[in-house]
PDB file of C-alpha atoms in Angstrom:
ATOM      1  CA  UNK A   1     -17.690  -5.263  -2.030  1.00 67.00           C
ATOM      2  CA  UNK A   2     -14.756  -5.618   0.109  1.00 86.00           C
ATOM      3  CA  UNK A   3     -12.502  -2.416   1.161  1.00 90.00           C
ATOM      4  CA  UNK A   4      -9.649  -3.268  -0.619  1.00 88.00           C
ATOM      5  CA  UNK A   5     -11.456  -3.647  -3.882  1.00 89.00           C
ATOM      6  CA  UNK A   6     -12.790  -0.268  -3.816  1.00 92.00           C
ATOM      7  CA  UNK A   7      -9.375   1.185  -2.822  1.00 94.00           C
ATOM      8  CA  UNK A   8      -8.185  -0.650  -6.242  1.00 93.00           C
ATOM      9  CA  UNK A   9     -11.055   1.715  -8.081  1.00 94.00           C
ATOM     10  CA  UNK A  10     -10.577   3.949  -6.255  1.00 95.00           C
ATOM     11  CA  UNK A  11      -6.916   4.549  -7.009  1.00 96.00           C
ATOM     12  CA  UNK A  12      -6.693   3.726 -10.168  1.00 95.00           C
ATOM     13  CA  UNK A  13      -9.709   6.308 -11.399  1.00 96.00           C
ATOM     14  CA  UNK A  14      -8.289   9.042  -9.698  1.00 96.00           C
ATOM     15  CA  UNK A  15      -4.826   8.033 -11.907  1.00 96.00           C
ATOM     16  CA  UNK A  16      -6.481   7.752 -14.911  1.00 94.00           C
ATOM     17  CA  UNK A  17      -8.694  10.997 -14.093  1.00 93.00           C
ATOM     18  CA  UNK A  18      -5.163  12.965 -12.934  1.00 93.00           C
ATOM     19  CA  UNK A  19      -3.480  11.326 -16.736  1.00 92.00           C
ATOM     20  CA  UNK A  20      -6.980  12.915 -18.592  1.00 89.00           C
ATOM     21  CA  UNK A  21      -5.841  16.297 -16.877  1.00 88.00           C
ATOM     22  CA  UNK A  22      -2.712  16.511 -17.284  1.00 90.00           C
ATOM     23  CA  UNK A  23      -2.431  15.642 -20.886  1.00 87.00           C
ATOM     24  CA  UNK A  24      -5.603  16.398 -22.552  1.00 80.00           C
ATOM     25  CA  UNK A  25      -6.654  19.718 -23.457  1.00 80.00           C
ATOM     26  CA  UNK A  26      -9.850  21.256 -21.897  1.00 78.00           C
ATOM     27  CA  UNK A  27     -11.330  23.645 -24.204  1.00 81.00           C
ATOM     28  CA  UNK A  28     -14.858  23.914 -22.113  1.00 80.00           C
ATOM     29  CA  UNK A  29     -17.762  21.961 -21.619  1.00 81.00           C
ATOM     30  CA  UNK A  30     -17.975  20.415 -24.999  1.00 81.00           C
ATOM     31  CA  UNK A  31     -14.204  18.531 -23.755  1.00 81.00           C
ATOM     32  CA  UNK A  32     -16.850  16.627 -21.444  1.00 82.00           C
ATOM     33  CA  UNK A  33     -18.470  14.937 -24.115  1.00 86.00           C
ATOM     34  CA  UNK A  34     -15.215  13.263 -25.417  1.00 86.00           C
ATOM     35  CA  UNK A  35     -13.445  12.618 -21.904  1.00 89.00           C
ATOM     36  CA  UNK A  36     -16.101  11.576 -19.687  1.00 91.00           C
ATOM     37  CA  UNK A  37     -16.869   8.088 -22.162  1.00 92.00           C
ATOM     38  CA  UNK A  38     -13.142   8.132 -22.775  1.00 92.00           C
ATOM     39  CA  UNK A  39     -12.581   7.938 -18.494  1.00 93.00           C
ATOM     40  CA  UNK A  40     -14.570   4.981 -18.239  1.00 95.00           C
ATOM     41  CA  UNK A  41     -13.099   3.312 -20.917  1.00 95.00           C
ATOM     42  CA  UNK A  42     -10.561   3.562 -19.423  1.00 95.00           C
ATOM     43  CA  UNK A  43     -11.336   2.367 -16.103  1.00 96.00           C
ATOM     44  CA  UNK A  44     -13.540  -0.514 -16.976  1.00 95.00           C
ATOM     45  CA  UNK A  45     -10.753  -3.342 -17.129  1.00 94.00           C
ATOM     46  CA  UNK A  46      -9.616  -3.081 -14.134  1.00 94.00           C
ATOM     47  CA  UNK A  47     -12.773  -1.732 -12.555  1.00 94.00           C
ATOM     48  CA  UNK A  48     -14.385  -5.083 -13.903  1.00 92.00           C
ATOM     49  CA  UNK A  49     -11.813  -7.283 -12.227  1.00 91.00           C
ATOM     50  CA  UNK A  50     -12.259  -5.779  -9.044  1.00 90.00           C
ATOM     51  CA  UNK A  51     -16.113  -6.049  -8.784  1.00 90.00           C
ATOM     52  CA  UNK A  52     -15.742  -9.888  -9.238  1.00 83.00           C
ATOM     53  CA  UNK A  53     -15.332 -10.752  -6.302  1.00 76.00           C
ATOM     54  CA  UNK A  54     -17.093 -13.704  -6.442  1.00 78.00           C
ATOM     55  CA  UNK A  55     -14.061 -15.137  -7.982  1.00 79.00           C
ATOM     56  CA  UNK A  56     -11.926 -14.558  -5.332  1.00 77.00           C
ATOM     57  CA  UNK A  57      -8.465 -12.372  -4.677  1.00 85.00           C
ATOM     58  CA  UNK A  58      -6.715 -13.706  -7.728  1.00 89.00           C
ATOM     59  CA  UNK A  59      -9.206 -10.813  -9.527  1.00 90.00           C
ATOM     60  CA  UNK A  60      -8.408  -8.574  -7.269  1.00 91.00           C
ATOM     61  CA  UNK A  61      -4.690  -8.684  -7.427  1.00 92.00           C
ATOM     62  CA  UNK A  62      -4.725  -9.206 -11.249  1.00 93.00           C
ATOM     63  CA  UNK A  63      -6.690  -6.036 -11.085  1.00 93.00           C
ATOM     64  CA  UNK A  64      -4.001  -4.399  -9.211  1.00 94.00           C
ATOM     65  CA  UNK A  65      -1.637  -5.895 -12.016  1.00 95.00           C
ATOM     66  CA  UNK A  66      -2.872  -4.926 -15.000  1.00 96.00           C
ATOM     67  CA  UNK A  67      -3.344  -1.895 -13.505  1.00 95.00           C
ATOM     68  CA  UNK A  68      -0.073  -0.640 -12.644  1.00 96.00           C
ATOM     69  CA  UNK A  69       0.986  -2.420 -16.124  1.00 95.00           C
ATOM     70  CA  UNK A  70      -1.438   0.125 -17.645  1.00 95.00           C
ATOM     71  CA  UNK A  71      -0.610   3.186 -15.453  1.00 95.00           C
ATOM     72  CA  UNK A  72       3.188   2.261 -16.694  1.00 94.00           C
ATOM     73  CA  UNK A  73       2.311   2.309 -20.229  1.00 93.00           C
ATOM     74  CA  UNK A  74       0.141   5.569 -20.039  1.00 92.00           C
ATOM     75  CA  UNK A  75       2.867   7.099 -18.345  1.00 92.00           C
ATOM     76  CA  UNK A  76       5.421   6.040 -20.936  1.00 92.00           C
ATOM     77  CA  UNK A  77       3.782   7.252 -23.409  1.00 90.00           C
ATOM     78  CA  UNK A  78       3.106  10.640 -22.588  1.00 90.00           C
ATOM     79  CA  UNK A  79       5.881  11.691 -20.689  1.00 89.00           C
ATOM     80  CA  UNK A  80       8.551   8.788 -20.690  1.00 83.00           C
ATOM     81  CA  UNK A  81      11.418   8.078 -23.522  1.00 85.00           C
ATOM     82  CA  UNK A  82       8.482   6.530 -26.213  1.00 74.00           C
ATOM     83  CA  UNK A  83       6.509  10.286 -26.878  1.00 78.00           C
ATOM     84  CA  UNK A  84       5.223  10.044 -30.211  1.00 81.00           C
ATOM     85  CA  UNK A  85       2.765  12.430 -31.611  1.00 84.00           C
ATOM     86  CA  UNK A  86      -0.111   9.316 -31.566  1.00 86.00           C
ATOM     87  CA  UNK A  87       0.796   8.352 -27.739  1.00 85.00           C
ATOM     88  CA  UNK A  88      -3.142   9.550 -27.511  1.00 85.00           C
ATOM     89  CA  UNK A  89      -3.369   6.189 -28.954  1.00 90.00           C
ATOM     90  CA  UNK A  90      -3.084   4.479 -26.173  1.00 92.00           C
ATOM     91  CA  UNK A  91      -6.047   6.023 -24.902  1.00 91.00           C
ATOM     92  CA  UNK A  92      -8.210   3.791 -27.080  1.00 93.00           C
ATOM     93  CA  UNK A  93      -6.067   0.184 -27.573  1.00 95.00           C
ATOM     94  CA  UNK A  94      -4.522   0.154 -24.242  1.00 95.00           C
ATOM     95  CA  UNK A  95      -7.986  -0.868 -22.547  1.00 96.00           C
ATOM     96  CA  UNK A  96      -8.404  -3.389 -24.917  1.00 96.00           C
ATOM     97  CA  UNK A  97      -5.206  -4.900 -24.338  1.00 96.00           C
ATOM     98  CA  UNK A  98      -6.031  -4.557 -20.682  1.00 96.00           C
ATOM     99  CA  UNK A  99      -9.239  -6.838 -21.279  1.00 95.00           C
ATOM    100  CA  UNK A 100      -7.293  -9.459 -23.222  1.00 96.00           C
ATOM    101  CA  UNK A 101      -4.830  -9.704 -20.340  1.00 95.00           C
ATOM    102  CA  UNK A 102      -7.902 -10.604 -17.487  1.00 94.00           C
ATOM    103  CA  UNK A 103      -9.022 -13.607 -19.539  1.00 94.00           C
ATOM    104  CA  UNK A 104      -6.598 -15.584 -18.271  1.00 94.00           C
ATOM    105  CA  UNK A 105      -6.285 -13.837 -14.688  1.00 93.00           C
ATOM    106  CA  UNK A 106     -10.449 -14.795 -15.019  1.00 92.00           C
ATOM    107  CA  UNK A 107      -9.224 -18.370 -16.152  1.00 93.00           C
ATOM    108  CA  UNK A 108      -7.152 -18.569 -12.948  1.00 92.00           C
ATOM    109  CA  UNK A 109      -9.637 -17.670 -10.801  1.00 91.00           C
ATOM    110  CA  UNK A 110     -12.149 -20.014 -11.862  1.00 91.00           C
ATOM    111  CA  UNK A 111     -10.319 -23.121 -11.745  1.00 91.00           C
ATOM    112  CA  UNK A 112      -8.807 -22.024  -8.250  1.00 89.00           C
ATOM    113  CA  UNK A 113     -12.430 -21.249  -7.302  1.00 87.00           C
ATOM    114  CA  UNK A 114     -13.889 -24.781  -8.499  1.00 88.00           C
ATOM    115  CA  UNK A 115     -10.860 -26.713  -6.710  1.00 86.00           C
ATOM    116  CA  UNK A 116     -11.291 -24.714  -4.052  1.00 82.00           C
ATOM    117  CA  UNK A 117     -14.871 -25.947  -3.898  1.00 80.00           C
ATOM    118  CA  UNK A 118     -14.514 -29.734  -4.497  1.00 81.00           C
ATOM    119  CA  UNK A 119     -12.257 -29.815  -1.108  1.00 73.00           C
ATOM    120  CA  UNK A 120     -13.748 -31.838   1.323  1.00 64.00           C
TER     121      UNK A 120
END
């Protein structure tokens, strides 16, 4: 896997980790249990992108994309104008939404990737 691709995990986990801190509450080890499957949850649209890099860079910057889309949104909602007492919402739905949005970045990059490969 190529540099840049791990500097899009990269970055974007230590976001969504420094988001988890800042607005969850850590009551002990038992807070583990709920964060650390909520973390990768979190990460795993745009984590997913990035790894395929068999598709080419179109993955890798839709990954970047939909990541700063998301990192927008989380921000938004916790400490932008929208604050709403369910903003933890968007700790569940938002990666979802995320995963809808790489089909077609996935789309993209498989046509481009099969026209690419029928050049002489």
């Amino acid at each position: 896997m190529s540099l840049v691709r791990r500097a899009i995990i990269a970055v974007y986990a230590l976001a969504c980790l420094a988001l988890l801190f800042t607005t969850g509450s850590w009551e002990g080890p038992g807070s583990l249990v709920f964060y650390v499957p909520l973390f990768f949850w979190m990460v795993l649209p745009v984590a997913g992108l990035a790894i395929a890099q068999p598709l080419g860079s179109i993955t890798s910057g839709g990954a970047i994309l939909i990541g700063l889309g998301a990192l927008y949104l989380y921000w938004r909602a916790f400490f932008g104008p929208d604050i709403d007492p369910q903003s933890g919402l968007v700790y569940i739905f938002l990666p979802v939404y995320q995963m809808l949005a790489s089909i077609p970045v996935i789309i993209i990059a498989l046509i481009a990737t099969r026209m690419k490969a029928k050049r002489p």
